[in-house]
Coordinates of C-alpha atoms and ligand atoms in Angstrom, one line a residue:
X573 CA -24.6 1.4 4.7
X574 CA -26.2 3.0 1.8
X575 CA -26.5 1.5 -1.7
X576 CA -26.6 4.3 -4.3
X577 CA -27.7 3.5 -8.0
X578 CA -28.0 6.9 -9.2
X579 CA -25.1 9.3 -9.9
X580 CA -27.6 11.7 -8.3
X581 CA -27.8 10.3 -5.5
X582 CA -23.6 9.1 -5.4
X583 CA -23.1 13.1 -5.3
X584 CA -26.2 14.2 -3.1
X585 CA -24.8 11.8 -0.1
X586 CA -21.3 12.7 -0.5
X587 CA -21.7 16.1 -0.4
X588 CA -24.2 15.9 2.9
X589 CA -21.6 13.2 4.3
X590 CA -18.6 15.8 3.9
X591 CA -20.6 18.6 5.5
X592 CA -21.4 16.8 8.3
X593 CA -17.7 16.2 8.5
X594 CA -16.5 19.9 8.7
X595 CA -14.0 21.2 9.9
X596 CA -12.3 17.6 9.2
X597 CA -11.6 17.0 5.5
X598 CA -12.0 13.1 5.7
X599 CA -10.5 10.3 3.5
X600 CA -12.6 8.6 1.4
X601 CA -11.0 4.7 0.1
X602 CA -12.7 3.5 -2.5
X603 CA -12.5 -0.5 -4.1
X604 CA -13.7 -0.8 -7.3
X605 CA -15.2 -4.0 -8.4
X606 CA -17.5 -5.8 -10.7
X607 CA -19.1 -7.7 -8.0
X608 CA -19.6 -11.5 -7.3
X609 CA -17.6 -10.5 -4.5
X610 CA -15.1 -13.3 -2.9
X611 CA -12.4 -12.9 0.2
X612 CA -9.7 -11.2 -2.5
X613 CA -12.4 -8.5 -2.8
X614 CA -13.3 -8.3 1.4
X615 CA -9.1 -8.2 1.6
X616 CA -9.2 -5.0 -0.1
X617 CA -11.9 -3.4 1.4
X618 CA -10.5 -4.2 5.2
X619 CA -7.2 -2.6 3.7
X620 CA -9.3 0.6 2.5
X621 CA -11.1 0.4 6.0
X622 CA -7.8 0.6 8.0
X623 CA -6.3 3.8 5.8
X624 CA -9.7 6.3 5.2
X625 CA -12.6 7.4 7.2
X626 CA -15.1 6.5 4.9
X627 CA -15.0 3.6 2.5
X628 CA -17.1 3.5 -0.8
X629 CA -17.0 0.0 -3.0
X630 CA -18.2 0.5 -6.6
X631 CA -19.9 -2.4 -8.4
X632 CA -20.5 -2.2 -12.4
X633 CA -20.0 -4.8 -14.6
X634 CA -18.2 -2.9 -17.1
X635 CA -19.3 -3.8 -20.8
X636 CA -16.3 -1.7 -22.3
X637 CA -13.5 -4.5 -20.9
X638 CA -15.4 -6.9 -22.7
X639 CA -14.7 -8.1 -26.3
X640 CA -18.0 -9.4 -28.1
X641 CA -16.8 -13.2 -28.0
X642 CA -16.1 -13.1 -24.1
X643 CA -18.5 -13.5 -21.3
X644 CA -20.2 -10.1 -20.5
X645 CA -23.8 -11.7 -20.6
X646 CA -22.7 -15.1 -18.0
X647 CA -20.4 -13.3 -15.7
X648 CA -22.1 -13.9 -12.1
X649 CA -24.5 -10.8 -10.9
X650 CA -25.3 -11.4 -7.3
X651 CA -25.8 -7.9 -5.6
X652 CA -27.8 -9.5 -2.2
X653 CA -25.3 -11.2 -1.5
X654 CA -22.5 -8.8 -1.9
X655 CA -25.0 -6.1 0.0
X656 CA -24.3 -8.5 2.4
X657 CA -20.8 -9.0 2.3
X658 CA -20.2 -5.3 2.2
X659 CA -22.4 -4.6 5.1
X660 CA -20.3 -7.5 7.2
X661 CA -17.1 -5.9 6.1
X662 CA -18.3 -2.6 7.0
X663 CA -18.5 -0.4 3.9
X664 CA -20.1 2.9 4.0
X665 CA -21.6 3.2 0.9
X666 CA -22.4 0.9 -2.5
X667 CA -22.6 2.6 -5.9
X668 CA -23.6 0.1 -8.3
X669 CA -24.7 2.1 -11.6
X670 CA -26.3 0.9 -14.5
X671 CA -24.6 1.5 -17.6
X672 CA -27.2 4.6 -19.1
X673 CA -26.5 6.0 -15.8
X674 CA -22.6 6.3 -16.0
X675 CA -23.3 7.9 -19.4
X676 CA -22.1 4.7 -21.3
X677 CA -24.8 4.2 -23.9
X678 CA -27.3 7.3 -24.6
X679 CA -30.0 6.8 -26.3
X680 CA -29.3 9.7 -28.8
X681 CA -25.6 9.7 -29.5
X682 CA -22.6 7.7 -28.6
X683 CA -20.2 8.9 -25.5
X684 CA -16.7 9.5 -25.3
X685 CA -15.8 5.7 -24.1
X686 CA -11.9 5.7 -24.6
X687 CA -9.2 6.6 -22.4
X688 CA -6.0 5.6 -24.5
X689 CA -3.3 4.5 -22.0
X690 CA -0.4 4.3 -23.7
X691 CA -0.1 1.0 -26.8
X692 CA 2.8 -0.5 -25.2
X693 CA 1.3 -1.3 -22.2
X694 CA -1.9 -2.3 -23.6
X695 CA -0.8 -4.4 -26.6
X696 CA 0.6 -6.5 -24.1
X697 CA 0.2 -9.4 -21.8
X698 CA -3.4 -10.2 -21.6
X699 CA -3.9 -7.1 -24.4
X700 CA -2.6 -9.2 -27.1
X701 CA -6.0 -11.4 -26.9
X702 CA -8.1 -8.8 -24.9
X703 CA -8.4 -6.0 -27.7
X704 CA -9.8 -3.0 -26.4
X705 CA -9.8 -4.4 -23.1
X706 CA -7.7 -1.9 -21.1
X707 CA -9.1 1.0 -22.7
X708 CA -12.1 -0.3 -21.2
X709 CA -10.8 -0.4 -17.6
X710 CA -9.1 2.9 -18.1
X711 CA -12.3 4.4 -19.1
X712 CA -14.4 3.3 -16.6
X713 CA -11.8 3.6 -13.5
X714 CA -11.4 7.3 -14.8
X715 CA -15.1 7.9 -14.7
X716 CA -15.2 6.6 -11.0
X717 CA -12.4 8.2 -9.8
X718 CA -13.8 11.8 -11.2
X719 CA -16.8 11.5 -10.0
X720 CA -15.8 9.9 -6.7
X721 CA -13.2 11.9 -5.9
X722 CA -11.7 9.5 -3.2
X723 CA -8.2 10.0 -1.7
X724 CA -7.3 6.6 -2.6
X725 CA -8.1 4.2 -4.8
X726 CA -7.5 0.0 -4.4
X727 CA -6.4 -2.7 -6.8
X728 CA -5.4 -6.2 -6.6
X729 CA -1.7 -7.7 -8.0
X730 CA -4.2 -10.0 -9.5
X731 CA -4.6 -8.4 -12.5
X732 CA -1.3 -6.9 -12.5
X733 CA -1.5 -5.2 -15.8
X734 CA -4.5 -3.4 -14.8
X735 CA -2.8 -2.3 -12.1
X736 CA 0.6 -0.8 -13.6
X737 CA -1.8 1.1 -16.4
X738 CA -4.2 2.6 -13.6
X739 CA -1.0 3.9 -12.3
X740 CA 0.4 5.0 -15.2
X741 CA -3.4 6.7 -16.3
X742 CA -3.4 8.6 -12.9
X743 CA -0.5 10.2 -13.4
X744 CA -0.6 11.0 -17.2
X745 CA -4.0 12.5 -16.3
X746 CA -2.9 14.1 -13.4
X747 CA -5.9 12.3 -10.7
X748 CA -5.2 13.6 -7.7
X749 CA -5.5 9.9 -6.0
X750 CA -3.4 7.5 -4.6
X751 CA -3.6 4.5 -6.2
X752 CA -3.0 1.5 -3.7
X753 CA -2.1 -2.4 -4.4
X754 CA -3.1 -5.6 -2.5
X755 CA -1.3 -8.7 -2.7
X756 CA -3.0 -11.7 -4.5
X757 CA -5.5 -14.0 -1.9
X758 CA -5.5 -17.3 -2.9
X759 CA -7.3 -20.7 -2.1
X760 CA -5.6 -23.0 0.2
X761 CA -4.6 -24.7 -2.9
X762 CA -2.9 -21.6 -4.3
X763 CA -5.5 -20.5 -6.8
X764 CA -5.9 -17.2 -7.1
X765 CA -9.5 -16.1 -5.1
X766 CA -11.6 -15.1 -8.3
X767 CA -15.2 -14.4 -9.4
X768 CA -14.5 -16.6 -12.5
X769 CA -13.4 -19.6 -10.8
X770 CA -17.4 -19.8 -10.3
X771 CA -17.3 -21.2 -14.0
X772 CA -14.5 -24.2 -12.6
X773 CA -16.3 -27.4 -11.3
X774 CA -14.5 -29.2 -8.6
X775 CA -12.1 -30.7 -10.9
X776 CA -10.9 -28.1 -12.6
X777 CA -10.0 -25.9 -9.8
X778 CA -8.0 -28.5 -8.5
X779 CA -6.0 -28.5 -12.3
X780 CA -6.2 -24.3 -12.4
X781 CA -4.1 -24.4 -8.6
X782 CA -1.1 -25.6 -11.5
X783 CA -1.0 -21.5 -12.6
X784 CA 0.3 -21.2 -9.1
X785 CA 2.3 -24.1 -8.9
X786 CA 4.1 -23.3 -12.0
X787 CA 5.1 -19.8 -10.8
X788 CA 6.2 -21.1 -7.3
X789 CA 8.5 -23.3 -9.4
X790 CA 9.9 -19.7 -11.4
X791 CA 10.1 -18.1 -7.5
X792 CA 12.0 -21.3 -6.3
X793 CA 14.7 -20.6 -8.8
X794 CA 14.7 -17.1 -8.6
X795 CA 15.2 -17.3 -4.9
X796 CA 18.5 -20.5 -6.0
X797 CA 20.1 -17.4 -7.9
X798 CA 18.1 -18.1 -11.8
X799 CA 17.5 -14.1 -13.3
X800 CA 17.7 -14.9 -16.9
X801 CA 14.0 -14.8 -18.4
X802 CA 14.2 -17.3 -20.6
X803 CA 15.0 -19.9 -18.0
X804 CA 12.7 -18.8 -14.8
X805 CA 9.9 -18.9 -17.8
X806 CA 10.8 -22.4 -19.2
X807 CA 10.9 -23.7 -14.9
X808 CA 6.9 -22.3 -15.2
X809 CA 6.0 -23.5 -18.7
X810 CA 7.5 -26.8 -17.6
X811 CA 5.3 -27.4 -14.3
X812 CA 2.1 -25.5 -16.2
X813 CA 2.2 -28.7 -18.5
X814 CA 2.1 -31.5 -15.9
X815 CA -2.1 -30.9 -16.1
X816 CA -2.6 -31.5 -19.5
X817 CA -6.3 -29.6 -19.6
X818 CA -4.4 -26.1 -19.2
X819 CA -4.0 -24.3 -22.5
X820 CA -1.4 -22.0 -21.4
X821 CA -2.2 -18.4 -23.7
X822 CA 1.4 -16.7 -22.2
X823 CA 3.9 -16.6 -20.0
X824 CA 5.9 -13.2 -19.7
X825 CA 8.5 -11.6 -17.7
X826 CA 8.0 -7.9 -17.9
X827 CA 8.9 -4.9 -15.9
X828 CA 5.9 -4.8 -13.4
X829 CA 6.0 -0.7 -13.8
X830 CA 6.5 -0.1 -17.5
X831 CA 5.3 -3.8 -18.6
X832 CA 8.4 -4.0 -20.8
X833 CA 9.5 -7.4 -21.3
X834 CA 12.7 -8.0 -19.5
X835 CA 15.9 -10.2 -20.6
X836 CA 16.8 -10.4 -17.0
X837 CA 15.7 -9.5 -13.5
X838 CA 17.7 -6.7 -11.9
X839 CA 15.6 -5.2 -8.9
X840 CA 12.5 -6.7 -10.1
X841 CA 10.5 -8.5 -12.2
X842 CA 6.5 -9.2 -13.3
X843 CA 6.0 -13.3 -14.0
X844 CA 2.5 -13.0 -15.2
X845 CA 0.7 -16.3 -17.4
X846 CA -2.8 -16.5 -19.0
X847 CA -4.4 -20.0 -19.1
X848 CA -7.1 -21.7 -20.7
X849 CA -9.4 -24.1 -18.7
X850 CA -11.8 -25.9 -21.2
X851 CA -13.8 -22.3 -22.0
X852 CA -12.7 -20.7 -18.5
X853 CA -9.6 -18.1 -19.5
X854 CA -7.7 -18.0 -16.0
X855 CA -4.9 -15.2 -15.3
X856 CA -2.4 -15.7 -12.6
X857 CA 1.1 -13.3 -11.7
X858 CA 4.0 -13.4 -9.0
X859 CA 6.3 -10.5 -8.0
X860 CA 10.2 -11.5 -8.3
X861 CA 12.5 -9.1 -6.1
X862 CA 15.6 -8.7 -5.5
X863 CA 15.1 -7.5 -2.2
X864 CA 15.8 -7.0 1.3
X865 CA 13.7 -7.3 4.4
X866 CA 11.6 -4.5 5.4
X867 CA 11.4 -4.0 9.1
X868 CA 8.3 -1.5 9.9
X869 CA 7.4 0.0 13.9
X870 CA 4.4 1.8 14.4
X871 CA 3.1 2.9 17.8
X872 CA 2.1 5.9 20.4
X873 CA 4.5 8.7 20.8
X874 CA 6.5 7.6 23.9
X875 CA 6.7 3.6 23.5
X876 CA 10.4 4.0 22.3
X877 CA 10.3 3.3 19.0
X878 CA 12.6 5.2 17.7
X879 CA 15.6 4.2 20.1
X880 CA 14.1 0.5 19.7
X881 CA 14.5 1.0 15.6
X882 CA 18.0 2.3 15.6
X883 CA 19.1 -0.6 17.8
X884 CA 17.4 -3.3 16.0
X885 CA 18.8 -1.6 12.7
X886 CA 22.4 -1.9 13.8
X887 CA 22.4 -5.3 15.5
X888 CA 20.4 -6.3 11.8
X889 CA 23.0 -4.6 10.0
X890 CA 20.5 -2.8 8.3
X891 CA 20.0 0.8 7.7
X892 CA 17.6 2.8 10.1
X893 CA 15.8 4.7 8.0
X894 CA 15.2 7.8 10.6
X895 CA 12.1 9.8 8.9
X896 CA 12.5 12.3 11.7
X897 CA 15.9 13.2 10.1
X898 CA 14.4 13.5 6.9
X899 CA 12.0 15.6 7.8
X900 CA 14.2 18.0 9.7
X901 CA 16.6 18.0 6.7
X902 CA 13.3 19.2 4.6
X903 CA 12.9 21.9 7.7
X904 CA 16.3 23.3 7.3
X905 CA 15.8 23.4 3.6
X906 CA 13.2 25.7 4.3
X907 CA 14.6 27.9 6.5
X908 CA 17.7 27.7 4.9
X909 CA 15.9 28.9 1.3
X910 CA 14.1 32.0 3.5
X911 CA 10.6 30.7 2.7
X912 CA 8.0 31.3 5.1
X913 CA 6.7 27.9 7.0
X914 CA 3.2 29.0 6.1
X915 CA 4.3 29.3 2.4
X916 CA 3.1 25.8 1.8
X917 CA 2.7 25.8 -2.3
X918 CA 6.6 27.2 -1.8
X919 CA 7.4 24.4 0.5
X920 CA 5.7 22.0 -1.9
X921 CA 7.5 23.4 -4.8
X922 CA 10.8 22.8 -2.9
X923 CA 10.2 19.4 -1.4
X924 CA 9.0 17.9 -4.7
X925 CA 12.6 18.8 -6.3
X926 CA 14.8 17.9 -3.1
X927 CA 17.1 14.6 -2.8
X928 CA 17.8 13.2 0.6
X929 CA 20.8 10.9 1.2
X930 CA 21.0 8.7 4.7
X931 CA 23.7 6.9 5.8
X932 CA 24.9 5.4 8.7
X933 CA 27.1 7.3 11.6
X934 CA 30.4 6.5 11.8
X935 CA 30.2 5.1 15.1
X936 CA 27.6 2.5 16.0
X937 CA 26.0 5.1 18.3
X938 CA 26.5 7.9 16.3
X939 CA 23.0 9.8 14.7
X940 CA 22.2 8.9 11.1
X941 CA 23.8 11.1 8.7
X942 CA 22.2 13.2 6.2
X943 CA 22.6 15.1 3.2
X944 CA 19.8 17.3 1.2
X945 CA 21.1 18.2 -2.2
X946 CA 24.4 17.1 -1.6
X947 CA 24.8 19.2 1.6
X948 CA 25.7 17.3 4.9
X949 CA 23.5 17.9 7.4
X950 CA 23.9 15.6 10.0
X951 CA 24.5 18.3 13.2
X952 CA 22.8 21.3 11.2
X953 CA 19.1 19.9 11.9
X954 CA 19.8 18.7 15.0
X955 CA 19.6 22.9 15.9
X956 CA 16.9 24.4 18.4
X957 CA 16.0 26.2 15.9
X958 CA 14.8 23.5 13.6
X959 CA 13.5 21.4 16.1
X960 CA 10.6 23.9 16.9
X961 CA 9.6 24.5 13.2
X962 CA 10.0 20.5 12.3
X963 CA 6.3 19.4 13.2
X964 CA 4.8 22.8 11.6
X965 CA 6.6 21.3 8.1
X966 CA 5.9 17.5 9.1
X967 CA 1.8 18.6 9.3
X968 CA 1.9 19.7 5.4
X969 CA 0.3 17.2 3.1
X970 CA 2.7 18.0 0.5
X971 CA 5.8 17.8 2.2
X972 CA 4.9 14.7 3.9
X973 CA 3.3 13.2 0.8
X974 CA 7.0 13.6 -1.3
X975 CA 8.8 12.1 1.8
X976 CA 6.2 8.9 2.0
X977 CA 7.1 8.8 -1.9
X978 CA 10.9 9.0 -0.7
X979 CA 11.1 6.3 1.5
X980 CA 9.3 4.0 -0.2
X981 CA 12.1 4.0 -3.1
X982 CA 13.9 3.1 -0.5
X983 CA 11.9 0.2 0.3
X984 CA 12.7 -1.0 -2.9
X985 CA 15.5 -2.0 -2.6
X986 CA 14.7 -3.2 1.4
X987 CA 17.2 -3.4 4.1
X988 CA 15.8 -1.3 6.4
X989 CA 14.0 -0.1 9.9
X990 CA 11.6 2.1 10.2
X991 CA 9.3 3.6 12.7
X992 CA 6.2 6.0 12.7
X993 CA 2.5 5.6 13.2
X994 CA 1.3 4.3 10.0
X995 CA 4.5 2.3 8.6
X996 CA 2.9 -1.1 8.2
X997 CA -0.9 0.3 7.5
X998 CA 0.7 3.2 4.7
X999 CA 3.9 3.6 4.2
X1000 CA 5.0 -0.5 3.4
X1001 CA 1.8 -2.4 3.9
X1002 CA 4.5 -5.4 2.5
X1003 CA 7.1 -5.0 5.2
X1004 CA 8.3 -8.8 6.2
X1005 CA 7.9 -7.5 9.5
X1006 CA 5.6 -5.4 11.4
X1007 CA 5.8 -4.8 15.1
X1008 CA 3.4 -1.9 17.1
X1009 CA 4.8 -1.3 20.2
X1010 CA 3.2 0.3 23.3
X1011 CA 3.2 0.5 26.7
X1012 CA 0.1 1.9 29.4
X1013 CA -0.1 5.7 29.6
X1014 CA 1.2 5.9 32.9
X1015 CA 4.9 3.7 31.4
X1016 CA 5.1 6.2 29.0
X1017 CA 4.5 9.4 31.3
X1018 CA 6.9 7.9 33.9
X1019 CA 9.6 7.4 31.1
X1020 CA 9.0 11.0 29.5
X1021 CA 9.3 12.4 32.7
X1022 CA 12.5 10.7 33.3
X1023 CA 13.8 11.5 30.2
X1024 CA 13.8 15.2 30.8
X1025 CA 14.8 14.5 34.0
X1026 CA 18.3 13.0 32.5
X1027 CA 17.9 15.9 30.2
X1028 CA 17.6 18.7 32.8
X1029 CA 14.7 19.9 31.3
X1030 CA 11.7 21.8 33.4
X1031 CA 9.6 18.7 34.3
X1032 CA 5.8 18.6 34.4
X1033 CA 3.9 16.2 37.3
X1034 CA 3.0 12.9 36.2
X1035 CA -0.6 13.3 36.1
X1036 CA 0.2 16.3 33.8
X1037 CA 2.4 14.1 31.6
X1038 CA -0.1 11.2 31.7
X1039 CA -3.1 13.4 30.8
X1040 CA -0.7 15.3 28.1
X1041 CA 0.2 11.7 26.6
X1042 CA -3.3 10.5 26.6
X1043 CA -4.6 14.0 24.6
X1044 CA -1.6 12.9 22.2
X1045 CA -2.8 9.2 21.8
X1046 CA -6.3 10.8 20.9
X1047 CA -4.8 13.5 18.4
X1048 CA -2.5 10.9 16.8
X1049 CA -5.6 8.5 16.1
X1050 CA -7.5 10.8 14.4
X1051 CA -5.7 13.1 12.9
X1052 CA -5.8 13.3 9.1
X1053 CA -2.2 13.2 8.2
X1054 CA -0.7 9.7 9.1
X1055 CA -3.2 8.7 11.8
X1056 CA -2.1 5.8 14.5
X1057 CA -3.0 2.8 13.1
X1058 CA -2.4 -0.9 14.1
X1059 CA -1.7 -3.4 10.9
X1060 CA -3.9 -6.3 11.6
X1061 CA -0.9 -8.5 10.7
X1062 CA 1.4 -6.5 13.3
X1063 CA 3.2 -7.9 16.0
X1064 CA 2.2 -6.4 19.1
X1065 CA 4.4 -5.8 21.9
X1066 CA 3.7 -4.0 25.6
X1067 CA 6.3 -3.1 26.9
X1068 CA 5.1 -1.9 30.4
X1069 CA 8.6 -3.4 32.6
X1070 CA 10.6 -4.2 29.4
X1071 CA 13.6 -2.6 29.3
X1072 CA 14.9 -1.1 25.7
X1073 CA 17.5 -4.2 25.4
X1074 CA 14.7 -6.9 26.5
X1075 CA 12.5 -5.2 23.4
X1076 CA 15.1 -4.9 21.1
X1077 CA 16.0 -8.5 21.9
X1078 CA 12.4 -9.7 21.6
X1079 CA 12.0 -7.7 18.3
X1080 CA 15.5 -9.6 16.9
X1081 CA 14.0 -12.7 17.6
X1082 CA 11.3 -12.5 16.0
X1083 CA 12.9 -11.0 12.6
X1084 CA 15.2 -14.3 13.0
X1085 CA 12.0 -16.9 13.0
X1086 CA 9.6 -15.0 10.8
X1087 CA 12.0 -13.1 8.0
X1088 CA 15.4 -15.5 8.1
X1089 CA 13.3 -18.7 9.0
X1090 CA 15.4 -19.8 12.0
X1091 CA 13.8 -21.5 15.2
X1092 CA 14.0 -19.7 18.4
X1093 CA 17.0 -21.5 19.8
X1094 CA 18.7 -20.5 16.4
X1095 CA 18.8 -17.0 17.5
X1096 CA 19.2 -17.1 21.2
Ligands
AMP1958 P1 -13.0 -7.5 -10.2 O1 -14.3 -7.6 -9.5 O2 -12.5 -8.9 -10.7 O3 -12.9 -6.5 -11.3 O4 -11.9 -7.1 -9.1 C1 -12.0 -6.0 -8.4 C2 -10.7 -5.7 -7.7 O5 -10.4 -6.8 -6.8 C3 -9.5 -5.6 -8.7 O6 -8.7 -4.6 -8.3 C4 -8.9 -6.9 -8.6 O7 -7.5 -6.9 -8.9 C5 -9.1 -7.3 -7.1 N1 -9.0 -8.7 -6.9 C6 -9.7 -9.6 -7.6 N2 -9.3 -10.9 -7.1 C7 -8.4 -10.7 -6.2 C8 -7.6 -11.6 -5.4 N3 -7.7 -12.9 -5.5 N4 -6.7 -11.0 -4.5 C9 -6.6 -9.6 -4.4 N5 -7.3 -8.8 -5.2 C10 -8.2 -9.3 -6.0

């Protein structure tokens, strides 16, 4: 691991790092932090280590986010120890900058220090008492981001705010990155992991674990049926004053996107507080959604998934969301417009504008039907023809980008299945359920080859098949759009001697004990 301090020597090892690399363009994660670093931090990192080949963690203590009564000069420097940390967690490289070198403060003239996100998302929430303070973040987060250049960038729901206007700079600004959010790690307790609770003594963090308590109360209500803001806010105001040492600053319900305050929840809704602890200001937030269960199934090419998905979807009663049809639909799109399938900027152009309905078949074994701007499609990409041009399309970045951006407005509103090889690592990192199914090479090879047997297609020998499959496994691990990966929180199931029905049952049970809450006997 390298630890660079220089912008010099930031660009000098990137630049050697990515040549070293070629042909392979690689993905570079990178966490930004102001160090002091605690589990919330190491949470993020192991996220950015699972998605990119090469993960970078910035460390600045950024004196633009601070106003001059706040506590720039105390807040905790300790870069051994998160050296350390970030060594243990396997980062690649540091880049902890002084504030000259970031071209902060010159000793001549003053820099251009403000990115202006827009007022009505700053002037809020923890803006009201934080003046200047986002404009700050934005700033700085900008810098990084141009002169890191990574492919995606982490935050934490913790500081929600900062969070929604990162996004919102990124795409006003046009960064090419993909901006990507943890959920909060707490403390047994509930407290939210942070490098300020170093100010709490032991006492005091035992009153702050109230910020979480308080909101718990709002989700409790929210989950008995309560929308209207004024009420779910009362609930948290009401539990926040059982400690008497919290000085509560706010407590808003906004839209966790736009940071609009909200009358009611709808889909969604962003409970965030600010607390004072004698001089310790604490911030604290929870995610209210109106949602349904997300179902995700990652695994190697020939472990079933996708007949194992559709089943589970129907005995669920919830929608498969088959990305295979979608990307064919985008396939016939093309063909259908007369582009060329090496026309990629015209492909991107097209994809970017299209709109893909799903819905289920009539019949319970009927495909998944599908529309593309209001055009059934359901037997029309099902065509030879489109099946040997679907993987061409599926290998654009563009195409596959706008589709990952598709189905994860789905996912807001939940309800659904859906398999791939990076589901629960990429695509919905929150599903309530993650399962990553596989099954030994030579299972696989043996079902393929019976498959085409059924099929009446040519068939290869099984030590072809089992040498093609392994090749495959390889490919689909590293390659760099959607690589295999296993979500540390996934469910694993080998299915070596499982049939599809004993899988599909095992999977059912398990949505029944971990999602709906039932005991195993329950759902037999
Ligand atoms: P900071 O060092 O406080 O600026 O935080 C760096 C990043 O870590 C930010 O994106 C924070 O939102 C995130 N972070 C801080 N605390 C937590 C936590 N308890 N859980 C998840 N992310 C966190």
């Amino acid at each position: 691991m390298y630890l660079c301090t220089t912008v010099a020597a930031l660009r000098c090892y990137l630049r050697l790092w990515q040549i070293e690399q070629r042909p392979i363009e690689p993905e570079v994660g990178l966490v930004p932090t102001m160090g002091a670093l605690h589990s919330g931090h190491l949470a993020l990192i192991e996220r950015a280590r699972q998605q990119n080949d090469f993960v970078i963690v910035s460390i600045f203590v950024n004196p633009l986010q601070f106003g001059p009564t706040e506590d720039f000069q105390k807040y905790p420097r300790q870069i051994e120890q998160d050296r350390q940390l970030c060594q243990k967690a396997g980062v690649d490289l540091i880049f902890a900058p002084t504030a000259i070198e970031l071209g902060l403060v010159t000793a001549t003239e003053s820099a251009t220090t403000a990115v202006f996100p827009p007022q009505s998302m700053t002037s809020v929430l923890c803006g009201r008492s934080r003046i200047g303070h986002f404009q700050g973040v934005a700033t700085i987060v900008t810098k990084l981001l141009n002169l890191i250049q990574p492919t995606r960038a982490y935050f934490g729901q913790k500081d929600a705010q900062q969070l929604a206007i990162i996004r919102r700079v990124v795409a006003d600004l046009n960064i090419p990155v993909e901006i990507v959010s943890f959920p909060t790690v707490r403390e047994s307790s509930g407290l939210a992991k942070s490098s300020r609770n170093q100010y709490l003594t032991a006492e005091e963090k035992e009153q702050a674990s109230v910020l979480y308590r308080s909101l718990r109360q709002a989700e409790l209500a929210f989950q008995g049926g309560e929308r209207s803001s004024a009420r779910l806010i009362a609930v948290t105001k009401l539990e926040l004053a059982t400690v008497q040492a919290i000085e509560p600053e706010y407590i808003e319900l906004v839209d966790p996107t736009t940071l609009m305050p909200l009358q009611q929840i709808e889909e969604v809704g962003l409970l965030a507080l600010a607390a004072r602890l004698g001089t310790t200001r604490l911030i604290d937030n929870i995610i209210l959604r109106n949602r349904q269960p997300i179902v995700a199934i990652d695994g190697p090419a020939g472990a079933g998934k996708s007949t194992v998905a559709r089943q589970v979807a129907q005995a669920l009663k919830l929608l498969y969301l088959d990305t295979g049809a979608m990307y064919r639909a985008v396939t016939w799109l093309v063909l259908e417009s007369g582009i060329s399938i090496e026309d990629e900027p015209a492909i991107a152009e097209i994809v970017s504008k299209c709109d893909i309905e799903l819905g289920m078949g009539d019949e319970p074994q009927a495909p998944i039907r599908v529309w593309i701007n209001g055009q059934e499609v359901t037997q029309a990409i099902r065509s030879l023809e489109i099946t040997s041009h679907v993987s061409a399309i599926a290998a654009q970045t563009p195409v596959r980008q706008e589709l990952v951006k598709q189905q994860q407005r789905w996912g807001e509103k939940g309800g659904i299945v859906i398999e791939g090889r990076d589901i629960g690592t990429h695509v919905f990192p929150d599903a309530e359920l993650k399962i990553f199914l596989t099954a030994s090479v030579q299972e696989r090879a043996r079902r393929r080859q019976q498959d085409l047997k059924n099929r009446g297609e040519a068939d290869l020998s099984l030590e072809q098949m089992q040498q093609n499959l392994s090749e495959r496994d390889w490919k689909d691990s590293n390659r760099n759009i959607a690589p295999l990966r296993k979500a540390p929180d996934a469910i694993e199931i080998q299915t070596d001697g499982l049939s599809i029905a004993e899988v599909t049952d095992r999977i059912i049970t398990l949505y029944r004990e971990k999602v709906e809450g039932q005991s195993s006997t329950l759902a037999n």
